[in-house]
Protein backbone atom coordinates (compact mmCIF):
# COMPACT_ATOMS: atom_id res chain seq x y z
CA UNK A 1 0.00 0.00 0.00
CA UNK A 2 0.89 3.65 -0.12
CA UNK A 3 3.16 5.01 2.57
CA UNK A 4 2.46 8.45 4.03
CA UNK A 5 5.19 9.63 6.35
CA UNK A 6 3.86 12.01 8.95
CA UNK A 7 6.09 14.02 11.28
CA UNK A 8 6.64 14.65 14.01
CA UNK A 9 5.17 11.58 15.72
CA UNK A 10 4.38 13.57 18.84
CA UNK A 11 4.62 17.13 20.10
CA UNK A 12 4.47 18.63 23.58
CA UNK A 13 3.99 22.38 23.47
CA UNK A 14 3.06 25.25 25.73
CA UNK A 15 -0.34 26.87 25.34
CA UNK A 16 -0.07 29.81 22.95
CA UNK A 17 2.71 28.33 20.84
CA UNK A 18 2.36 27.65 17.13
CA UNK A 19 2.44 24.09 15.78
CA UNK A 20 3.66 22.73 12.46
CA UNK A 21 3.37 19.21 11.14
CA UNK A 22 3.77 17.67 7.73
CA UNK A 23 3.04 14.66 5.61
CA UNK A 24 5.14 13.35 2.73
CA UNK A 25 4.74 10.60 0.20
CA UNK A 26 6.63 9.09 -2.70
CA UNK A 27 3.41 9.19 -4.75
CA UNK A 28 1.58 12.12 -6.30
CA UNK A 29 -1.82 12.71 -4.68
CA UNK A 30 -4.88 14.46 -6.09
CA UNK A 31 -6.40 15.36 -2.74
CA UNK A 32 -4.99 15.96 0.72
CA UNK A 33 -7.12 15.94 3.85
CA UNK A 34 -6.29 16.72 7.47
CA UNK A 35 -8.26 15.08 10.29
CA UNK A 36 -8.26 15.36 14.06
CA UNK A 37 -9.08 12.41 16.28
CA UNK A 38 -9.89 12.65 19.97
CA UNK A 39 -9.81 9.62 22.31
CA UNK A 40 -12.65 7.18 21.72
CA UNK A 41 -13.93 9.07 18.67
CA UNK A 42 -13.70 8.79 14.92
CA UNK A 43 -11.59 11.27 12.93
CA UNK A 44 -13.16 14.62 12.13
CA UNK A 45 -12.21 16.52 8.98
CA UNK A 46 -10.37 19.81 9.55
CA UNK A 47 -9.28 20.91 6.11
CA UNK A 48 -9.52 19.54 2.56
CA UNK A 49 -7.10 20.51 -0.22
CA UNK A 50 -7.76 19.83 -3.89
CA UNK A 51 -5.12 21.72 -5.92
CA UNK A 52 -1.34 21.83 -5.86
CA UNK A 53 -0.18 24.97 -4.09
CA UNK A 54 -3.56 25.54 -2.44
CA UNK A 55 -3.44 27.24 0.94
CA UNK A 56 -6.60 26.93 3.04
CA UNK A 57 -7.46 28.16 6.52
CA UNK A 58 -10.02 27.05 9.06
CA UNK A 59 -9.87 29.38 12.04
CA UNK A 60 -6.44 29.01 13.63
CA UNK A 61 -5.59 26.12 11.31
CA UNK A 62 -3.87 26.55 7.96
CA UNK A 63 -2.97 23.76 5.56
CA UNK A 64 -1.13 23.71 2.27
CA UNK A 65 -1.11 21.28 -0.65
CA UNK A 66 2.53 20.98 -1.65
CA UNK A 67 3.49 22.16 -5.12
CA UNK A 68 4.99 18.75 -5.97
CA UNK A 69 1.69 17.10 -4.90
CA UNK A 70 3.73 14.73 -2.74
CA UNK A 71 3.38 16.59 0.53
CA UNK A 72 1.14 18.69 2.70
CA UNK A 73 1.55 20.85 5.79
CA UNK A 74 -0.70 21.76 8.70
CA UNK A 75 -0.09 24.72 10.99
CA UNK A 76 -1.97 25.58 14.16
CA UNK A 77 -1.47 29.07 15.52
CA UNK A 78 -1.75 30.10 19.18
CA UNK A 79 -2.51 26.61 20.47
CA UNK A 80 -5.10 26.08 23.19
CA UNK A 81 -5.73 23.05 25.43
CA UNK A 82 -8.64 21.80 23.30
CA UNK A 83 -6.24 21.34 20.36
CA UNK A 84 -5.05 18.16 22.09
CA UNK A 85 -5.55 15.07 19.95
CA UNK A 86 -4.05 13.07 17.14
CA UNK A 87 -3.82 14.75 13.75
CA UNK A 88 -3.87 12.60 10.63
CA UNK A 89 -3.14 13.45 7.05
CA UNK A 90 -4.84 11.48 4.31
CA UNK A 91 -4.10 11.48 0.61
CA UNK A 92 -6.11 10.30 -2.34
CA UNK A 93 -4.72 9.03 -5.61
CA UNK A 94 -7.06 8.51 -8.54
CA UNK A 95 -9.87 6.19 -7.61
CA UNK A 96 -11.74 5.86 -4.38
CA UNK A 97 -9.09 5.02 -1.80
CA UNK A 98 -7.66 7.35 0.79
CA UNK A 99 -4.36 6.53 2.49
CA UNK A 100 -3.74 7.74 6.02
CA UNK A 101 -0.56 8.83 7.76
CA UNK A 102 0.42 7.40 11.15
CA UNK A 103 -0.61 10.53 13.00
CA UNK A 104 0.92 13.33 15.06
CA UNK A 105 -0.04 13.28 18.72
CA UNK A 106 -0.35 16.82 20.10
CA UNK A 107 -0.23 17.65 23.81
CA UNK A 108 -0.79 21.26 24.88
CA UNK A 109 0.50 22.17 28.32
CA UNK A 110 -1.53 24.95 29.96
CA UNK B 1 -29.30 13.59 11.34
CA UNK B 2 -27.51 10.94 13.36
CA UNK B 3 -24.71 10.81 10.77
CA UNK B 4 -22.80 7.52 10.78
CA UNK B 5 -23.70 5.08 13.54
CA UNK B 6 -21.86 1.88 14.42
CA UNK B 7 -22.79 -1.03 16.64
CA UNK B 8 -21.57 -2.52 18.88
CA UNK B 9 -19.18 -0.08 20.58
CA UNK B 10 -17.14 -2.89 22.13
CA UNK B 11 -16.90 -6.63 21.56
CA UNK B 12 -14.70 -9.48 22.74
CA UNK B 13 -14.54 -12.56 20.53
CA UNK B 14 -12.90 -15.93 20.92
CA UNK B 15 -10.62 -17.20 18.16
CA UNK B 16 -12.72 -18.77 15.40
CA UNK B 17 -15.96 -17.00 16.27
CA UNK B 18 -17.76 -14.86 13.74
CA UNK B 19 -19.55 -11.55 14.01
CA UNK B 20 -20.97 -8.69 12.01
CA UNK B 21 -20.12 -5.06 12.65
CA UNK B 22 -23.04 -2.84 11.74
CA UNK B 23 -22.78 0.56 10.06
CA UNK B 24 -25.66 2.85 9.09
CA UNK B 25 -25.69 6.36 7.66
CA UNK B 26 -28.66 8.67 7.22
CA UNK B 27 -27.06 11.24 4.91
CA UNK B 28 -27.95 9.43 1.66
CA UNK B 29 -24.26 9.09 0.82
CA UNK B 30 -23.33 6.80 -2.04
CA UNK B 31 -19.83 5.99 -0.82
CA UNK B 32 -19.15 3.97 2.32
CA UNK B 33 -15.90 2.64 3.78
CA UNK B 34 -14.57 0.32 6.45
CA UNK B 35 -11.21 1.04 8.08
CA UNK B 36 -9.25 -0.56 10.86
CA UNK B 37 -6.96 1.36 13.18
CA UNK B 38 -4.26 -0.47 15.10
CA UNK B 39 -2.65 1.15 18.18
CA UNK B 40 -0.43 4.08 17.25
CA UNK B 41 -1.19 3.68 13.56
CA UNK B 42 -3.22 5.40 10.91
CA UNK B 43 -6.33 3.98 9.34
CA UNK B 44 -6.13 1.22 6.78
CA UNK B 45 -8.94 0.65 4.29
CA UNK B 46 -10.55 -2.79 4.42
CA UNK B 47 -13.43 -2.52 1.93
CA UNK B 48 -15.42 0.23 0.31
CA UNK B 49 -18.62 0.65 -1.66
CA UNK B 50 -19.59 3.25 -4.27
CA UNK B 51 -23.28 2.41 -4.14
CA UNK B 52 -25.82 -0.25 -3.29
CA UNK B 53 -24.81 -3.59 -4.75
CA UNK B 54 -21.21 -2.51 -5.46
CA UNK B 55 -18.27 -3.31 -3.20
CA UNK B 56 -14.52 -3.44 -3.68
CA UNK B 57 -11.42 -4.44 -1.72
CA UNK B 58 -9.21 -1.92 -0.02
CA UNK B 59 -5.69 -2.30 1.29
CA UNK B 60 -6.30 -5.03 3.92
CA UNK B 61 -9.39 -7.11 2.95
CA UNK B 62 -8.25 -10.58 4.01
CA UNK B 63 -10.43 -12.14 6.71
CA UNK B 64 -13.37 -9.80 6.08
CA UNK B 65 -16.47 -9.66 3.90
CA UNK B 66 -18.96 -6.91 3.17
CA UNK B 67 -22.30 -6.43 1.49
CA UNK B 68 -24.26 -3.33 0.46
CA UNK B 69 -27.90 -4.13 -0.14
CA UNK B 70 -29.14 -0.61 0.70
CA UNK B 71 -27.70 2.90 0.50
CA UNK B 72 -27.89 3.24 4.29
CA UNK B 73 -26.23 0.05 5.52
CA UNK B 74 -22.75 -1.39 5.04
CA UNK B 75 -22.11 -4.32 7.42
CA UNK B 76 -18.65 -5.84 7.87
CA UNK B 77 -18.43 -9.56 8.51
CA UNK B 78 -15.64 -11.45 10.25
CA UNK B 79 -16.03 -15.17 9.62
CA UNK B 80 -13.20 -16.76 11.62
CA UNK B 81 -11.89 -14.23 14.11
CA UNK B 82 -8.12 -14.19 14.67
CA UNK B 83 -6.02 -12.25 17.22
CA UNK B 84 -4.58 -10.20 14.34
CA UNK B 85 -8.06 -8.72 13.87
CA UNK B 86 -7.94 -7.07 17.28
CA UNK B 87 -8.35 -3.41 16.36
CA UNK B 88 -10.67 -0.44 16.32
CA UNK B 89 -12.97 -0.48 13.30
CA UNK B 90 -14.32 2.71 11.77
CA UNK B 91 -17.05 3.06 9.21
CA UNK B 92 -17.24 6.20 7.09
CA UNK B 93 -19.44 7.62 4.37
CA UNK B 94 -19.00 10.24 1.68
CA UNK B 95 -21.32 11.94 -0.80
CA UNK B 96 -18.98 11.22 -3.67
CA UNK B 97 -15.45 10.69 -4.79
CA UNK B 98 -12.87 13.30 -3.70
CA UNK B 99 -15.29 14.43 -0.97
CA UNK B 100 -14.67 14.40 2.73
CA UNK B 101 -15.50 11.25 4.65
CA UNK B 102 -17.69 11.35 7.76
CA UNK B 103 -16.67 8.79 10.36
CA UNK B 104 -18.64 6.82 12.89
CA UNK B 105 -17.52 6.53 16.53
CA UNK B 106 -15.83 3.16 16.01
CA UNK B 107 -16.13 -0.42 17.28
CA UNK B 108 -13.37 -1.70 19.55
CA UNK B 109 -12.86 -5.42 18.88
CA UNK B 110 -10.66 -7.77 20.88
CA UNK B 111 -10.04 -11.35 19.76
CA UNK B 112 -8.69 -13.68 22.45
mmCIF file of C-alpha atoms in Angstrom:
data_model
loop_
_atom_site.group_PDB
_atom_site.id
_atom_site.type_symbol
_atom_site.label_atom_id
_atom_site.label_comp_id
_atom_site.label_asym_id
_atom_site.label_seq_id
_atom_site.Cartn_x
_atom_site.Cartn_y
_atom_site.Cartn_z
ATOM 1 C CA UNK A 1 0.000 0.000 0.000
ATOM 2 C CA UNK A 2 0.892 3.646 -0.124
ATOM 3 C CA UNK A 3 3.164 5.010 2.570
ATOM 4 C CA UNK A 4 2.460 8.449 4.030
ATOM 5 C CA UNK A 5 5.192 9.632 6.355
ATOM 6 C CA UNK A 6 3.864 12.009 8.950
ATOM 7 C CA UNK A 7 6.093 14.020 11.276
ATOM 8 C CA UNK A 8 6.641 14.652 14.007
ATOM 9 C CA UNK A 9 5.167 11.584 15.721
ATOM 10 C CA UNK A 10 4.376 13.570 18.843
ATOM 11 C CA UNK A 11 4.621 17.129 20.104
ATOM 12 C CA UNK A 12 4.474 18.626 23.580
ATOM 13 C CA UNK A 13 3.994 22.380 23.469
ATOM 14 C CA UNK A 14 3.055 25.253 25.734
ATOM 15 C CA UNK A 15 -0.340 26.866 25.342
ATOM 16 C CA UNK A 16 -0.074 29.805 22.954
ATOM 17 C CA UNK A 17 2.713 28.331 20.837
ATOM 18 C CA UNK A 18 2.363 27.651 17.130
ATOM 19 C CA UNK A 19 2.438 24.087 15.783
ATOM 20 C CA UNK A 20 3.657 22.731 12.455
ATOM 21 C CA UNK A 21 3.370 19.210 11.138
ATOM 22 C CA UNK A 22 3.767 17.673 7.730
ATOM 23 C CA UNK A 23 3.039 14.656 5.613
ATOM 24 C CA UNK A 24 5.139 13.353 2.733
ATOM 25 C CA UNK A 25 4.740 10.599 0.198
ATOM 26 C CA UNK A 26 6.631 9.087 -2.703
ATOM 27 C CA UNK A 27 3.409 9.188 -4.745
ATOM 28 C CA UNK A 28 1.576 12.119 -6.296
ATOM 29 C CA UNK A 29 -1.818 12.711 -4.683
ATOM 30 C CA UNK A 30 -4.883 14.464 -6.094
ATOM 31 C CA UNK A 31 -6.404 15.356 -2.738
ATOM 32 C CA UNK A 32 -4.993 15.961 0.718
ATOM 33 C CA UNK A 33 -7.120 15.940 3.853
ATOM 34 C CA UNK A 34 -6.286 16.725 7.468
ATOM 35 C CA UNK A 35 -8.259 15.081 10.288
ATOM 36 C CA UNK A 36 -8.255 15.362 14.062
ATOM 37 C CA UNK A 37 -9.080 12.407 16.282
ATOM 38 C CA UNK A 38 -9.895 12.646 19.965
ATOM 39 C CA UNK A 39 -9.806 9.625 22.309
ATOM 40 C CA UNK A 40 -12.649 7.182 21.718
ATOM 41 C CA UNK A 41 -13.929 9.070 18.669
ATOM 42 C CA UNK A 42 -13.697 8.792 14.922
ATOM 43 C CA UNK A 43 -11.589 11.266 12.933
ATOM 44 C CA UNK A 44 -13.163 14.625 12.127
ATOM 45 C CA UNK A 45 -12.213 16.524 8.982
ATOM 46 C CA UNK A 46 -10.370 19.809 9.554
ATOM 47 C CA UNK A 47 -9.276 20.915 6.107
ATOM 48 C CA UNK A 48 -9.521 19.540 2.563
ATOM 49 C CA UNK A 49 -7.099 20.513 -0.222
ATOM 50 C CA UNK A 50 -7.762 19.829 -3.894
ATOM 51 C CA UNK A 51 -5.122 21.721 -5.922
ATOM 52 C CA UNK A 52 -1.338 21.834 -5.860
ATOM 53 C CA UNK A 53 -0.180 24.972 -4.087
ATOM 54 C CA UNK A 54 -3.556 25.537 -2.442
ATOM 55 C CA UNK A 55 -3.444 27.244 0.938
ATOM 56 C CA UNK A 56 -6.602 26.931 3.038
ATOM 57 C CA UNK A 57 -7.460 28.156 6.521
ATOM 58 C CA UNK A 58 -10.023 27.054 9.056
ATOM 59 C CA UNK A 59 -9.866 29.384 12.038
ATOM 60 C CA UNK A 60 -6.436 29.006 13.626
ATOM 61 C CA UNK A 61 -5.590 26.118 11.310
ATOM 62 C CA UNK A 62 -3.874 26.552 7.959
ATOM 63 C CA UNK A 63 -2.967 23.759 5.565
ATOM 64 C CA UNK A 64 -1.128 23.708 2.266
ATOM 65 C CA UNK A 65 -1.113 21.282 -0.648
ATOM 66 C CA UNK A 66 2.533 20.983 -1.654
ATOM 67 C CA UNK A 67 3.489 22.159 -5.122
ATOM 68 C CA UNK A 68 4.993 18.752 -5.970
ATOM 69 C CA UNK A 69 1.688 17.103 -4.898
ATOM 70 C CA UNK A 70 3.728 14.727 -2.742
ATOM 71 C CA UNK A 71 3.385 16.590 0.529
ATOM 72 C CA UNK A 72 1.136 18.689 2.704
ATOM 73 C CA UNK A 73 1.548 20.853 5.794
ATOM 74 C CA UNK A 74 -0.701 21.764 8.696
ATOM 75 C CA UNK A 75 -0.086 24.722 10.995
ATOM 76 C CA UNK A 76 -1.972 25.582 14.162
ATOM 77 C CA UNK A 77 -1.471 29.072 15.524
ATOM 78 C CA UNK A 78 -1.748 30.105 19.179
ATOM 79 C CA UNK A 79 -2.508 26.607 20.467
ATOM 80 C CA UNK A 80 -5.102 26.079 23.192
ATOM 81 C CA UNK A 81 -5.731 23.047 25.432
ATOM 82 C CA UNK A 82 -8.641 21.799 23.299
ATOM 83 C CA UNK A 83 -6.238 21.339 20.364
ATOM 84 C CA UNK A 84 -5.047 18.160 22.092
ATOM 85 C CA UNK A 85 -5.552 15.066 19.954
ATOM 86 C CA UNK A 86 -4.047 13.074 17.139
ATOM 87 C CA UNK A 87 -3.819 14.747 13.745
ATOM 88 C CA UNK A 88 -3.874 12.598 10.632
ATOM 89 C CA UNK A 89 -3.137 13.449 7.045
ATOM 90 C CA UNK A 90 -4.840 11.476 4.307
ATOM 91 C CA UNK A 91 -4.098 11.482 0.610
ATOM 92 C CA UNK A 92 -6.109 10.302 -2.336
ATOM 93 C CA UNK A 93 -4.717 9.032 -5.609
ATOM 94 C CA UNK A 94 -7.060 8.511 -8.541
ATOM 95 C CA UNK A 95 -9.872 6.190 -7.606
ATOM 96 C CA UNK A 96 -11.742 5.856 -4.377
ATOM 97 C CA UNK A 97 -9.086 5.019 -1.804
ATOM 98 C CA UNK A 98 -7.660 7.350 0.794
ATOM 99 C CA UNK A 99 -4.361 6.527 2.492
ATOM 100 C CA UNK A 100 -3.736 7.741 6.023
ATOM 101 C CA UNK A 101 -0.560 8.833 7.760
ATOM 102 C CA UNK A 102 0.423 7.400 11.146
ATOM 103 C CA UNK A 103 -0.613 10.532 12.995
ATOM 104 C CA UNK A 104 0.921 13.330 15.061
ATOM 105 C CA UNK A 105 -0.039 13.278 18.724
ATOM 106 C CA UNK A 106 -0.353 16.824 20.096
ATOM 107 C CA UNK A 107 -0.231 17.647 23.805
ATOM 108 C CA UNK A 108 -0.785 21.256 24.885
ATOM 109 C CA UNK A 109 0.495 22.174 28.321
ATOM 110 C CA UNK A 110 -1.535 24.955 29.955
ATOM 111 C CA UNK B 1 -29.304 13.592 11.345
ATOM 112 C CA UNK B 2 -27.513 10.937 13.358
ATOM 113 C CA UNK B 3 -24.712 10.813 10.771
ATOM 114 C CA UNK B 4 -22.796 7.517 10.783
ATOM 115 C CA UNK B 5 -23.702 5.078 13.540
ATOM 116 C CA UNK B 6 -21.863 1.882 14.419
ATOM 117 C CA UNK B 7 -22.790 -1.026 16.639
ATOM 118 C CA UNK B 8 -21.574 -2.521 18.876
ATOM 119 C CA UNK B 9 -19.177 -0.077 20.578
ATOM 120 C CA UNK B 10 -17.140 -2.887 22.133
ATOM 121 C CA UNK B 11 -16.902 -6.631 21.563
ATOM 122 C CA UNK B 12 -14.697 -9.485 22.740
ATOM 123 C CA UNK B 13 -14.541 -12.562 20.525
ATOM 124 C CA UNK B 14 -12.904 -15.929 20.922
ATOM 125 C CA UNK B 15 -10.623 -17.196 18.156
ATOM 126 C CA UNK B 16 -12.715 -18.767 15.397
ATOM 127 C CA UNK B 17 -15.965 -17.000 16.275
ATOM 128 C CA UNK B 18 -17.759 -14.859 13.742
ATOM 129 C CA UNK B 19 -19.549 -11.555 14.015
ATOM 130 C CA UNK B 20 -20.973 -8.688 12.008
ATOM 131 C CA UNK B 21 -20.122 -5.065 12.654
ATOM 132 C CA UNK B 22 -23.036 -2.841 11.737
ATOM 133 C CA UNK B 23 -22.777 0.561 10.059
ATOM 134 C CA UNK B 24 -25.655 2.846 9.085
ATOM 135 C CA UNK B 25 -25.687 6.360 7.658
ATOM 136 C CA UNK B 26 -28.663 8.666 7.220
ATOM 137 C CA UNK B 27 -27.056 11.239 4.906
ATOM 138 C CA UNK B 28 -27.949 9.434 1.656
ATOM 139 C CA UNK B 29 -24.260 9.089 0.817
ATOM 140 C CA UNK B 30 -23.325 6.799 -2.043
ATOM 141 C CA UNK B 31 -19.825 5.994 -0.823
ATOM 142 C CA UNK B 32 -19.151 3.965 2.322
ATOM 143 C CA UNK B 33 -15.904 2.642 3.779
ATOM 144 C CA UNK B 34 -14.575 0.318 6.445
ATOM 145 C CA UNK B 35 -11.208 1.045 8.081
ATOM 146 C CA UNK B 36 -9.246 -0.562 10.860
ATOM 147 C CA UNK B 37 -6.959 1.360 13.176
ATOM 148 C CA UNK B 38 -4.259 -0.474 15.102
ATOM 149 C CA UNK B 39 -2.654 1.154 18.182
ATOM 150 C CA UNK B 40 -0.434 4.079 17.247
ATOM 151 C CA UNK B 41 -1.192 3.677 13.558
ATOM 152 C CA UNK B 42 -3.220 5.403 10.913
ATOM 153 C CA UNK B 43 -6.331 3.978 9.342
ATOM 154 C CA UNK B 44 -6.132 1.223 6.777
ATOM 155 C CA UNK B 45 -8.944 0.648 4.286
ATOM 156 C CA UNK B 46 -10.555 -2.792 4.423
ATOM 157 C CA UNK B 47 -13.431 -2.515 1.931
ATOM 158 C CA UNK B 48 -15.423 0.232 0.308
ATOM 159 C CA UNK B 49 -18.617 0.653 -1.664
ATOM 160 C CA UNK B 50 -19.589 3.253 -4.267
ATOM 161 C CA UNK B 51 -23.277 2.413 -4.137
ATOM 162 C CA UNK B 52 -25.818 -0.247 -3.286
ATOM 163 C CA UNK B 53 -24.813 -3.590 -4.748
ATOM 164 C CA UNK B 54 -21.213 -2.513 -5.461
ATOM 165 C CA UNK B 55 -18.267 -3.312 -3.198
ATOM 166 C CA UNK B 56 -14.521 -3.440 -3.676
ATOM 167 C CA UNK B 57 -11.425 -4.441 -1.723
ATOM 168 C CA UNK B 58 -9.206 -1.919 -0.018
ATOM 169 C CA UNK B 59 -5.692 -2.304 1.292
ATOM 170 C CA UNK B 60 -6.301 -5.034 3.922
ATOM 171 C CA UNK B 61 -9.388 -7.110 2.953
ATOM 172 C CA UNK B 62 -8.249 -10.578 4.013
ATOM 173 C CA UNK B 63 -10.435 -12.140 6.713
ATOM 174 C CA UNK B 64 -13.369 -9.802 6.077
ATOM 175 C CA UNK B 65 -16.467 -9.662 3.903
ATOM 176 C CA UNK B 66 -18.961 -6.905 3.170
ATOM 177 C CA UNK B 67 -22.304 -6.430 1.492
ATOM 178 C CA UNK B 68 -24.261 -3.332 0.464
ATOM 179 C CA UNK B 69 -27.903 -4.134 -0.142
ATOM 180 C CA UNK B 70 -29.137 -0.611 0.700
ATOM 181 C CA UNK B 71 -27.700 2.898 0.500
ATOM 182 C CA UNK B 72 -27.891 3.237 4.286
ATOM 183 C CA UNK B 73 -26.228 0.046 5.520
ATOM 184 C CA UNK B 74 -22.753 -1.389 5.040
ATOM 185 C CA UNK B 75 -22.107 -4.318 7.417
ATOM 186 C CA UNK B 76 -18.646 -5.839 7.866
ATOM 187 C CA UNK B 77 -18.435 -9.565 8.506
ATOM 188 C CA UNK B 78 -15.638 -11.450 10.255
ATOM 189 C CA UNK B 79 -16.027 -15.168 9.615
ATOM 190 C CA UNK B 80 -13.198 -16.762 11.621
ATOM 191 C CA UNK B 81 -11.887 -14.234 14.109
ATOM 192 C CA UNK B 82 -8.116 -14.189 14.666
ATOM 193 C CA UNK B 83 -6.023 -12.253 17.222
ATOM 194 C CA UNK B 84 -4.582 -10.201 14.343
ATOM 195 C CA UNK B 85 -8.056 -8.723 13.869
ATOM 196 C CA UNK B 86 -7.945 -7.066 17.279
ATOM 197 C CA UNK B 87 -8.348 -3.412 16.358
ATOM 198 C CA UNK B 88 -10.672 -0.442 16.323
ATOM 199 C CA UNK B 89 -12.970 -0.477 13.298
ATOM 200 C CA UNK B 90 -14.315 2.714 11.772
ATOM 201 C CA UNK B 91 -17.050 3.064 9.215
ATOM 202 C CA UNK B 92 -17.237 6.196 7.090
ATOM 203 C CA UNK B 93 -19.444 7.618 4.370
ATOM 204 C CA UNK B 94 -18.997 10.238 1.681
ATOM 205 C CA UNK B 95 -21.324 11.936 -0.801
ATOM 206 C CA UNK B 96 -18.977 11.224 -3.671
ATOM 207 C CA UNK B 97 -15.446 10.688 -4.795
ATOM 208 C CA UNK B 98 -12.873 13.303 -3.703
ATOM 209 C CA UNK B 99 -15.290 14.433 -0.971
ATOM 210 C CA UNK B 100 -14.674 14.399 2.731
ATOM 211 C CA UNK B 101 -15.503 11.246 4.654
ATOM 212 C CA UNK B 102 -17.693 11.345 7.755
ATOM 213 C CA UNK B 103 -16.668 8.790 10.355
ATOM 214 C CA UNK B 104 -18.640 6.818 12.889
ATOM 215 C CA UNK B 105 -17.516 6.528 16.534
ATOM 216 C CA UNK B 106 -15.825 3.162 16.015
ATOM 217 C CA UNK B 107 -16.129 -0.419 17.283
ATOM 218 C CA UNK B 108 -13.366 -1.697 19.546
ATOM 219 C CA UNK B 109 -12.861 -5.422 18.879
ATOM 220 C CA UNK B 110 -10.656 -7.768 20.879
ATOM 221 C CA UNK B 111 -10.036 -11.351 19.760
ATOM 222 C CA UNK B 112 -8.688 -13.678 22.449
#
